[in-house]
Amino acid sequence: MEWYHVGGGLLALLMVLISLGLPLPFALAAASLPFLWLIQDFSTSLISVELKIWGVWVDYILLAVPLFVFLGELIARSTIGPNLYRFMHQGVRVRGSAAYGSIGACAGFGAVCGSSMVGSLTIGGVALPEMLKLGYGKRLSAGVLAAGGTLSVLIPPSLILLFYGIVVDVSIGDLFIAGIIPGLALTTMFALVVVVWGIFSPSSIPKVDKALRLPLFEILSAVLPVLVIGLVITVSIYAGIATPTEAAAIAAFLTFLIAVTVGGLRWEGLKGALMATMRTMGYLGLLLSAGTLFGFVLTYHRVPQQFTEAFLTLELAPYMVLAMVIAFYLIVGMFLEPVSITFITLPTLFPLISTVGYDLIWFGIIYTITMEIAVLTPPVGLNLYVIQGLAPKDVDLKDVILGSLPFIGALAILIVLLLFFPQMALFLPELAS
């Protein structure tokens, strides 16, 4: 069977199974099996499936995933996240401080947790009612928090960068380090969006935020936990002291100690964090296993290699190839969530990107930004629904979508900047090496 028959058949069968309501992990596995049976008999294919599934669950690198998920859940169930927002809002006295505080808190949360949805849920649950009560426009309030959650995906540690590194087989430590400068740049650009918003729509930002000043002790208790946890993760990886998995383990243990001692974490919160981690990993583990099997079948039939060779016969300029890939991800991101996109599409497309001469660490940052846009674009923009779920009834989905549009523009500008200045992503990895 020709490679394009296999690739087209896999994709068509996968879409049919998903449209029938089958959960994605089972759809990936079910779509892979018929094409696995073309090259192996039934008993041999069972052994292959077992080896692929078992290989995922005992992979040392993948131990970082549940550790980072657990770390984020601990912060979400303690007062660390809300305290950080209170400091950013009440500790910095400028017009629009609640909006800037939301961005800063999301960036700080991103430095210790790699999940966009958890970031929006944790900071948004505290910040959204406060911003609306202070008189901020509902579109600005919803947009800044939906977009702010995406900072968790770019600022290390990032689950999407972690999955990208696993699929593409590049250094996860280098990916994390590469996200630092673009992440800080994006944080600054989001703040500039708020400034411009205030200029063109002054009524959206109150002249004075009527919030009490925080005492020094509360400022320290808000800033130090996030600062310490973030530095442990970043410095240990950047300095070569620990692998991402080891850094995740140390950070998770440190977060537990801080959450218990100063974060107000109690037994119910700890039990909830453990249960939420197990639920998340139950899904992610199945998705990783099925995605690995899906990638194995594609590779066995040489679909990625043949697709790359066929594409190169078109003799397109490298920038045209990159533009088409980015456009593809922006469109697909409207209909699938980022983890699914990573395991379905990357095994086929990353060889093409590498062959036309682009650095895979740099492309990992570009890819991650497109996934940030994906969680802000309907109909499947996860962050949009998270914020809508937290908002009062007078804030509808349309308000969240319209409020997110300027921040999507900032994300698009960041992609353009990375295209013209790739050292934004490559400087720190090259320095570290």
PDB file of C-alpha atoms in Angstrom, residues 111-331:
ATOM      1  CA  ALA A 111       7.045  30.079  35.808  1.00  0.00           C
ATOM      2  CA  VAL A 112       5.913  27.300  38.139  1.00  0.00           C
ATOM      3  CA  CYS A 113       3.115  25.564  36.193  1.00  0.00           C
ATOM      4  CA  GLY A 114       2.994  24.494  32.554  1.00  0.00           C
ATOM      5  CA  SER A 115      -0.761  24.356  31.970  1.00  0.00           C
ATOM      6  CA  SER A 116      -2.587  27.206  30.242  1.00  0.00           C
ATOM      7  CA  MET A 117      -6.027  26.117  31.434  1.00  0.00           C
ATOM      8  CA  VAL A 118      -4.930  25.760  35.075  1.00  0.00           C
ATOM      9  CA  GLY A 119      -3.319  29.210  34.860  1.00  0.00           C
ATOM     10  CA  SER A 120      -6.516  30.842  33.600  1.00  0.00           C
ATOM     11  CA  LEU A 121      -8.619  28.956  36.148  1.00  0.00           C
ATOM     12  CA  THR A 122      -6.407  29.774  39.144  1.00  0.00           C
ATOM     13  CA  ILE A 123      -5.721  33.462  38.486  1.00  0.00           C
ATOM     14  CA  GLY A 124      -9.027  34.083  36.718  1.00  0.00           C
ATOM     15  CA  GLY A 125     -11.048  32.728  39.640  1.00  0.00           C
ATOM     16  CA  VAL A 126      -9.585  35.468  41.855  1.00  0.00           C
ATOM     17  CA  ALA A 127      -8.958  38.295  39.391  1.00  0.00           C
ATOM     18  CA  LEU A 128     -12.112  38.322  37.246  1.00  0.00           C
ATOM     19  CA  PRO A 129     -14.632  39.148  40.030  1.00  0.00           C
ATOM     20  CA  GLU A 130     -12.185  41.721  41.444  1.00  0.00           C
ATOM     21  CA  MET A 131     -11.672  43.476  38.102  1.00  0.00           C
ATOM     22  CA  LEU A 132     -15.391  43.626  37.354  1.00  0.00           C
ATOM     23  CA  LYS A 133     -16.098  44.950  40.865  1.00  0.00           C
ATOM     24  CA  LEU A 134     -13.476  47.699  40.421  1.00  0.00           C
ATOM     25  CA  GLY A 135     -15.153  48.864  37.206  1.00  0.00           C
ATOM     26  CA  TYR A 136     -12.949  47.374  34.475  1.00  0.00           C
ATOM     27  CA  GLY A 137     -14.653  46.690  31.145  1.00  0.00           C
ATOM     28  CA  LYS A 138     -15.965  43.167  30.885  1.00  0.00           C
ATOM     29  CA  ARG A 139     -14.232  42.515  27.554  1.00  0.00           C
ATOM     30  CA  LEU A 140     -10.876  43.726  28.849  1.00  0.00           C
ATOM     31  CA  SER A 141     -11.269  41.726  32.063  1.00  0.00           C
ATOM     32  CA  ALA A 142     -12.185  38.518  30.267  1.00  0.00           C
ATOM     33  CA  GLY A 143      -9.652  38.952  27.466  1.00  0.00           C
ATOM     34  CA  VAL A 144      -6.674  39.719  29.676  1.00  0.00           C
ATOM     35  CA  LEU A 145      -7.306  36.618  31.809  1.00  0.00           C
ATOM     36  CA  ALA A 146      -8.020  34.256  28.914  1.00  0.00           C
ATOM     37  CA  ALA A 147      -4.839  35.420  27.170  1.00  0.00           C
ATOM     38  CA  GLY A 148      -2.831  35.615  30.395  1.00  0.00           C
ATOM     39  CA  GLY A 149      -3.269  31.884  30.894  1.00  0.00           C
ATOM     40  CA  THR A 150      -1.357  31.248  27.675  1.00  0.00           C
ATOM     41  CA  LEU A 151       1.809  32.596  29.326  1.00  0.00           C
ATOM     42  CA  SER A 152       1.958  29.315  31.251  1.00  0.00           C
ATOM     43  CA  VAL A 153       2.509  27.504  27.943  1.00  0.00           C
ATOM     44  CA  LEU A 154       5.501  29.572  26.810  1.00  0.00           C
ATOM     45  CA  ILE A 155       7.275  30.457  30.060  1.00  0.00           C
ATOM     46  CA  PRO A 156       9.025  27.305  31.329  1.00  0.00           C
ATOM     47  CA  PRO A 157       8.088  24.790  32.526  1.00  0.00           C
ATOM     48  CA  SER A 158       5.624  24.107  29.708  1.00  0.00           C
ATOM     49  CA  LEU A 159       3.726  20.885  29.105  1.00  0.00           C
ATOM     50  CA  ILE A 160       3.392  21.641  25.391  1.00  0.00           C
ATOM     51  CA  LEU A 161       7.150  22.174  25.064  1.00  0.00           C
ATOM     52  CA  LEU A 162       7.659  18.966  27.020  1.00  0.00           C
ATOM     53  CA  PHE A 163       5.414  16.982  24.659  1.00  0.00           C
ATOM     54  CA  TYR A 164       7.011  18.672  21.644  1.00  0.00           C
ATOM     55  CA  GLY A 165      10.455  17.614  22.858  1.00  0.00           C
ATOM     56  CA  ILE A 166       9.289  14.024  23.317  1.00  0.00           C
ATOM     57  CA  VAL A 167       7.715  13.775  19.847  1.00  0.00           C
ATOM     58  CA  VAL A 168      10.500  15.598  17.982  1.00  0.00           C
ATOM     59  CA  ASP A 169      13.291  14.114  20.146  1.00  0.00           C
ATOM     60  CA  VAL A 170      15.114  17.338  20.997  1.00  0.00           C
ATOM     61  CA  SER A 171      16.457  18.555  24.340  1.00  0.00           C
ATOM     62  CA  ILE A 172      13.605  19.504  26.659  1.00  0.00           C
ATOM     63  CA  GLY A 173      16.012  21.581  28.731  1.00  0.00           C
ATOM     64  CA  ASP A 174      16.955  23.620  25.642  1.00  0.00           C
ATOM     65  CA  LEU A 175      13.271  24.075  24.789  1.00  0.00           C
ATOM     66  CA  PHE A 176      12.493  25.356  28.278  1.00  0.00           C
ATOM     67  CA  ILE A 177      15.401  27.800  28.169  1.00  0.00           C
ATOM     68  CA  ALA A 178      14.438  28.937  24.663  1.00  0.00           C
ATOM     69  CA  GLY A 179      10.995  29.961  25.924  1.00  0.00           C
ATOM     70  CA  ILE A 180      12.292  32.435  28.521  1.00  0.00           C
ATOM     71  CA  ILE A 181      12.995  35.489  26.336  1.00  0.00           C
ATOM     72  CA  PRO A 182       9.890  35.079  24.102  1.00  0.00           C
ATOM     73  CA  GLY A 183       7.814  34.511  27.269  1.00  0.00           C
ATOM     74  CA  LEU A 184       9.060  37.742  28.846  1.00  0.00           C
ATOM     75  CA  ALA A 185       8.557  39.568  25.534  1.00  0.00           C
ATOM     76  CA  LEU A 186       4.975  38.295  25.331  1.00  0.00           C
ATOM     77  CA  THR A 187       4.290  39.405  28.913  1.00  0.00           C
ATOM     78  CA  THR A 188       5.491  42.907  27.990  1.00  0.00           C
ATOM     79  CA  MET A 189       3.398  42.921  24.810  1.00  0.00           C
ATOM     80  CA  PHE A 190       0.264  41.926  26.747  1.00  0.00           C
ATOM     81  CA  ALA A 191       0.895  44.848  29.109  1.00  0.00           C
ATOM     82  CA  LEU A 192       1.236  47.158  26.091  1.00  0.00           C
ATOM     83  CA  VAL A 193      -2.107  45.875  24.787  1.00  0.00           C
ATOM     84  CA  VAL A 194      -3.685  47.041  28.059  1.00  0.00           C
ATOM     85  CA  VAL A 195      -1.996  50.458  27.703  1.00  0.00           C
ATOM     86  CA  VAL A 196      -3.318  50.876  24.152  1.00  0.00           C
ATOM     87  CA  TRP A 197      -6.749  49.603  25.212  1.00  0.00           C
ATOM     88  CA  GLY A 198      -6.843  52.282  27.920  1.00  0.00           C
ATOM     89  CA  ILE A 199      -5.993  54.965  25.363  1.00  0.00           C
ATOM     90  CA  PHE A 200      -8.708  53.987  22.874  1.00  0.00           C
ATOM     91  CA  SER A 201     -11.297  52.967  25.467  1.00  0.00           C
ATOM     92  CA  PRO A 202     -10.640  54.962  28.674  1.00  0.00           C
ATOM     93  CA  SER A 203     -13.918  53.795  30.224  1.00  0.00           C
ATOM     94  CA  SER A 204     -12.607  50.204  30.305  1.00  0.00           C
ATOM     95  CA  ILE A 205     -10.003  51.086  32.951  1.00  0.00           C
ATOM     96  CA  PRO A 206     -10.975  52.999  36.121  1.00  0.00           C
ATOM     97  CA  LYS A 207      -8.843  56.006  37.002  1.00  0.00           C
ATOM     98  CA  VAL A 208      -8.066  54.696  40.486  1.00  0.00           C
ATOM     99  CA  ASP A 209      -8.118  51.114  41.769  1.00  0.00           C
ATOM    100  CA  LYS A 210      -9.736  51.339  45.198  1.00  0.00           C
ATOM    101  CA  ALA A 211      -7.802  48.511  46.817  1.00  0.00           C
ATOM    102  CA  LEU A 212      -6.028  48.390  50.161  1.00  0.00           C
ATOM    103  CA  ARG A 213      -2.240  48.379  50.295  1.00  0.00           C
ATOM    104  CA  LEU A 214      -0.603  45.115  51.294  1.00  0.00           C
ATOM    105  CA  PRO A 215       1.627  44.995  54.384  1.00  0.00           C
ATOM    106  CA  LEU A 216       5.268  43.960  53.863  1.00  0.00           C
ATOM    107  CA  PHE A 217       4.807  40.455  55.254  1.00  0.00           C
ATOM    108  CA  GLU A 218       1.978  39.697  52.848  1.00  0.00           C
ATOM    109  CA  ILE A 219       4.038  41.043  49.942  1.00  0.00           C
ATOM    110  CA  LEU A 220       6.894  38.679  50.829  1.00  0.00           C
ATOM    111  CA  SER A 221       4.556  35.717  51.320  1.00  0.00           C
ATOM    112  CA  ALA A 222       3.056  36.428  47.890  1.00  0.00           C
ATOM    113  CA  VAL A 223       6.274  36.870  45.914  1.00  0.00           C
ATOM    114  CA  LEU A 224       8.857  34.600  47.535  1.00  0.00           C
ATOM    115  CA  PRO A 225       7.121  31.198  46.990  1.00  0.00           C
ATOM    116  CA  VAL A 226       6.711  31.735  43.235  1.00  0.00           C
ATOM    117  CA  LEU A 227      10.169  33.283  42.928  1.00  0.00           C
ATOM    118  CA  VAL A 228      11.859  30.386  44.746  1.00  0.00           C
ATOM    119  CA  ILE A 229       9.980  27.654  42.855  1.00  0.00           C
ATOM    120  CA  GLY A 230      10.555  29.345  39.487  1.00  0.00           C
ATOM    121  CA  LEU A 231      14.266  29.824  40.163  1.00  0.00           C
ATOM    122  CA  VAL A 232      14.696  26.207  41.269  1.00  0.00           C
ATOM    123  CA  ILE A 233      13.225  24.972  37.976  1.00  0.00           C
ATOM    124  CA  THR A 234      14.952  27.451  35.658  1.00  0.00           C
ATOM    125  CA  VAL A 235      18.382  27.663  37.272  1.00  0.00           C
ATOM    126  CA  SER A 236      18.732  23.924  37.886  1.00  0.00           C
ATOM    127  CA  ILE A 237      18.013  23.178  34.204  1.00  0.00           C
ATOM    128  CA  TYR A 238      19.919  26.168  32.794  1.00  0.00           C
ATOM    129  CA  ALA A 239      23.022  25.470  34.922  1.00  0.00           C
ATOM    130  CA  GLY A 240      22.977  21.763  34.099  1.00  0.00           C
ATOM    131  CA  ILE A 241      22.476  20.827  37.747  1.00  0.00           C
ATOM    132  CA  ALA A 242      19.371  18.753  37.056  1.00  0.00           C
ATOM    133  CA  THR A 243      17.444  17.251  34.166  1.00  0.00           C
ATOM    134  CA  PRO A 244      13.874  18.522  33.567  1.00  0.00           C
ATOM    135  CA  THR A 245      12.545  15.432  35.363  1.00  0.00           C
ATOM    136  CA  GLU A 246      14.785  15.982  38.384  1.00  0.00           C
ATOM    137  CA  ALA A 247      13.943  19.685  38.412  1.00  0.00           C
ATOM    138  CA  ALA A 248      10.236  18.811  38.313  1.00  0.00           C
ATOM    139  CA  ALA A 249      10.618  16.410  41.258  1.00  0.00           C
ATOM    140  CA  ILE A 250      12.529  18.939  43.376  1.00  0.00           C
ATOM    141  CA  ALA A 251      10.096  21.729  42.484  1.00  0.00           C
ATOM    142  CA  ALA A 252       7.039  19.578  43.234  1.00  0.00           C
ATOM    143  CA  PHE A 253       8.415  18.646  46.670  1.00  0.00           C
ATOM    144  CA  LEU A 254       9.363  22.260  47.387  1.00  0.00           C
ATOM    145  CA  THR A 255       5.916  23.446  46.274  1.00  0.00           C
ATOM    146  CA  PHE A 256       4.301  20.920  48.624  1.00  0.00           C
ATOM    147  CA  LEU A 257       6.355  22.222  51.575  1.00  0.00           C
ATOM    148  CA  ILE A 258       5.596  25.867  50.734  1.00  0.00           C
ATOM    149  CA  ALA A 259       1.899  25.168  50.114  1.00  0.00           C
ATOM    150  CA  VAL A 260       1.582  23.463  53.501  1.00  0.00           C
ATOM    151  CA  THR A 261       3.616  25.990  55.512  1.00  0.00           C
ATOM    152  CA  VAL A 262       2.632  29.362  54.011  1.00  0.00           C
ATOM    153  CA  GLY A 263       0.034  28.514  51.349  1.00  0.00           C
ATOM    154  CA  GLY A 264      -2.713  27.286  53.639  1.00  0.00           C
ATOM    155  CA  LEU A 265      -2.901  23.845  51.992  1.00  0.00           C
ATOM    156  CA  ARG A 266      -4.904  21.350  54.053  1.00  0.00           C
ATOM    157  CA  TRP A 267      -5.644  17.644  53.710  1.00  0.00           C
ATOM    158  CA  GLU A 268      -8.699  18.186  51.517  1.00  0.00           C
ATOM    159  CA  GLY A 269      -6.675  20.366  49.168  1.00  0.00           C
ATOM    160  CA  LEU A 270      -3.838  17.822  49.009  1.00  0.00           C
ATOM    161  CA  LYS A 271      -6.291  14.999  48.332  1.00  0.00           C
ATOM    162  CA  GLY A 272      -7.958  17.095  45.620  1.00  0.00           C
ATOM    163  CA  ALA A 273      -4.561  17.838  44.022  1.00  0.00           C
ATOM    164  CA  LEU A 274      -3.645  14.141  43.993  1.00  0.00           C
ATOM    165  CA  MET A 275      -7.015  13.118  42.548  1.00  0.00           C
ATOM    166  CA  ALA A 276      -6.886  15.832  39.876  1.00  0.00           C
ATOM    167  CA  THR A 277      -3.339  14.787  38.933  1.00  0.00           C
ATOM    168  CA  MET A 278      -4.408  11.160  38.589  1.00  0.00           C
ATOM    169  CA  ARG A 279      -7.424  12.123  36.452  1.00  0.00           C
ATOM    170  CA  THR A 280      -5.268  14.307  34.214  1.00  0.00           C
ATOM    171  CA  MET A 281      -2.572  11.666  33.896  1.00  0.00           C
ATOM    172  CA  GLY A 282      -5.148   8.961  33.224  1.00  0.00           C
ATOM    173  CA  TYR A 283      -6.146  10.884  30.111  1.00  0.00           C
ATOM    174  CA  LEU A 284      -2.662  12.128  29.188  1.00  0.00           C
ATOM    175  CA  GLY A 285      -1.145   8.684  29.737  1.00  0.00           C
ATOM    176  CA  LEU A 286      -3.631   7.078  27.372  1.00  0.00           C
ATOM    177  CA  LEU A 287      -3.118   9.906  24.884  1.00  0.00           C
ATOM    178  CA  LEU A 288       0.672   9.545  25.047  1.00  0.00           C
ATOM    179  CA  SER A 289       0.430   5.767  24.578  1.00  0.00           C
ATOM    180  CA  ALA A 290      -2.003   6.013  21.665  1.00  0.00           C
ATOM    181  CA  GLY A 291      -0.014   8.885  20.132  1.00  0.00           C
ATOM    182  CA  THR A 292       3.170   6.821  20.307  1.00  0.00           C
ATOM    183  CA  LEU A 293       1.430   3.906  18.579  1.00  0.00           C
ATOM    184  CA  PHE A 294       0.016   6.276  15.943  1.00  0.00           C
ATOM    185  CA  GLY A 295       3.497   7.700  15.306  1.00  0.00           C
ATOM    186  CA  PHE A 296       4.999   4.205  15.131  1.00  0.00           C
ATOM    187  CA  VAL A 297       2.538   3.153  12.406  1.00  0.00           C
ATOM    188  CA  LEU A 298       3.179   6.349  10.442  1.00  0.00           C
ATOM    189  CA  THR A 299       6.945   5.867  10.668  1.00  0.00           C
ATOM    190  CA  TYR A 300       6.783   2.168   9.803  1.00  0.00           C
ATOM    191  CA  HIS A 301       4.949   3.014   6.592  1.00  0.00           C
ATOM    192  CA  ARG A 302       7.458   5.883   6.040  1.00  0.00           C
ATOM    193  CA  VAL A 303       4.651   8.444   5.775  1.00  0.00           C
ATOM    194  CA  PRO A 304       6.651  11.381   7.287  1.00  0.00           C
ATOM    195  CA  GLN A 305       9.703  10.676   5.109  1.00  0.00           C
ATOM    196  CA  GLN A 306       7.696  10.219   1.908  1.00  0.00           C
ATOM    197  CA  PHE A 307       5.537  13.250   2.670  1.00  0.00           C
ATOM    198  CA  THR A 308       8.681  15.363   3.098  1.00  0.00           C
ATOM    199  CA  GLU A 309      10.171  14.094  -0.158  1.00  0.00           C
ATOM    200  CA  ALA A 310       6.927  14.721  -2.048  1.00  0.00           C
ATOM    201  CA  PHE A 311       6.614  18.221  -0.616  1.00  0.00           C
ATOM    202  CA  LEU A 312      10.195  19.072  -1.536  1.00  0.00           C
ATOM    203  CA  THR A 313       9.511  18.218  -5.181  1.00  0.00           C
ATOM    204  CA  LEU A 314       7.316  21.346  -5.270  1.00  0.00           C
ATOM    205  CA  GLU A 315      10.571  23.315  -4.847  1.00  0.00           C
ATOM    206  CA  LEU A 316       8.980  25.908  -2.592  1.00  0.00           C
ATOM    207  CA  ALA A 317      11.162  28.408  -0.771  1.00  0.00           C
ATOM    208  CA  PRO A 318      11.752  27.478   2.895  1.00  0.00           C
ATOM    209  CA  TYR A 319       9.806  30.502   4.129  1.00  0.00           C
ATOM    210  CA  MET A 320       6.802  29.406   2.036  1.00  0.00           C
ATOM    211  CA  VAL A 321       6.935  25.960   3.613  1.00  0.00           C
ATOM    212  CA  LEU A 322       7.100  27.518   7.078  1.00  0.00           C
ATOM    213  CA  ALA A 323       4.232  29.902   6.295  1.00  0.00           C
ATOM    214  CA  MET A 324       2.063  26.999   5.125  1.00  0.00           C
ATOM    215  CA  VAL A 325       2.846  24.969   8.244  1.00  0.00           C
ATOM    216  CA  ILE A 326       2.045  27.911  10.543  1.00  0.00           C
ATOM    217  CA  ALA A 327      -1.214  28.584   8.661  1.00  0.00           C
ATOM    218  CA  PHE A 328      -2.088  24.888   8.933  1.00  0.00           C
ATOM    219  CA  TYR A 329      -1.611  24.956  12.709  1.00  0.00           C
ATOM    220  CA  LEU A 330      -3.624  28.139  13.122  1.00  0.00           C
ATOM    221  CA  ILE A 331      -6.545  26.520  11.260  1.00  0.00           C
TER     222      ILE A 331
END
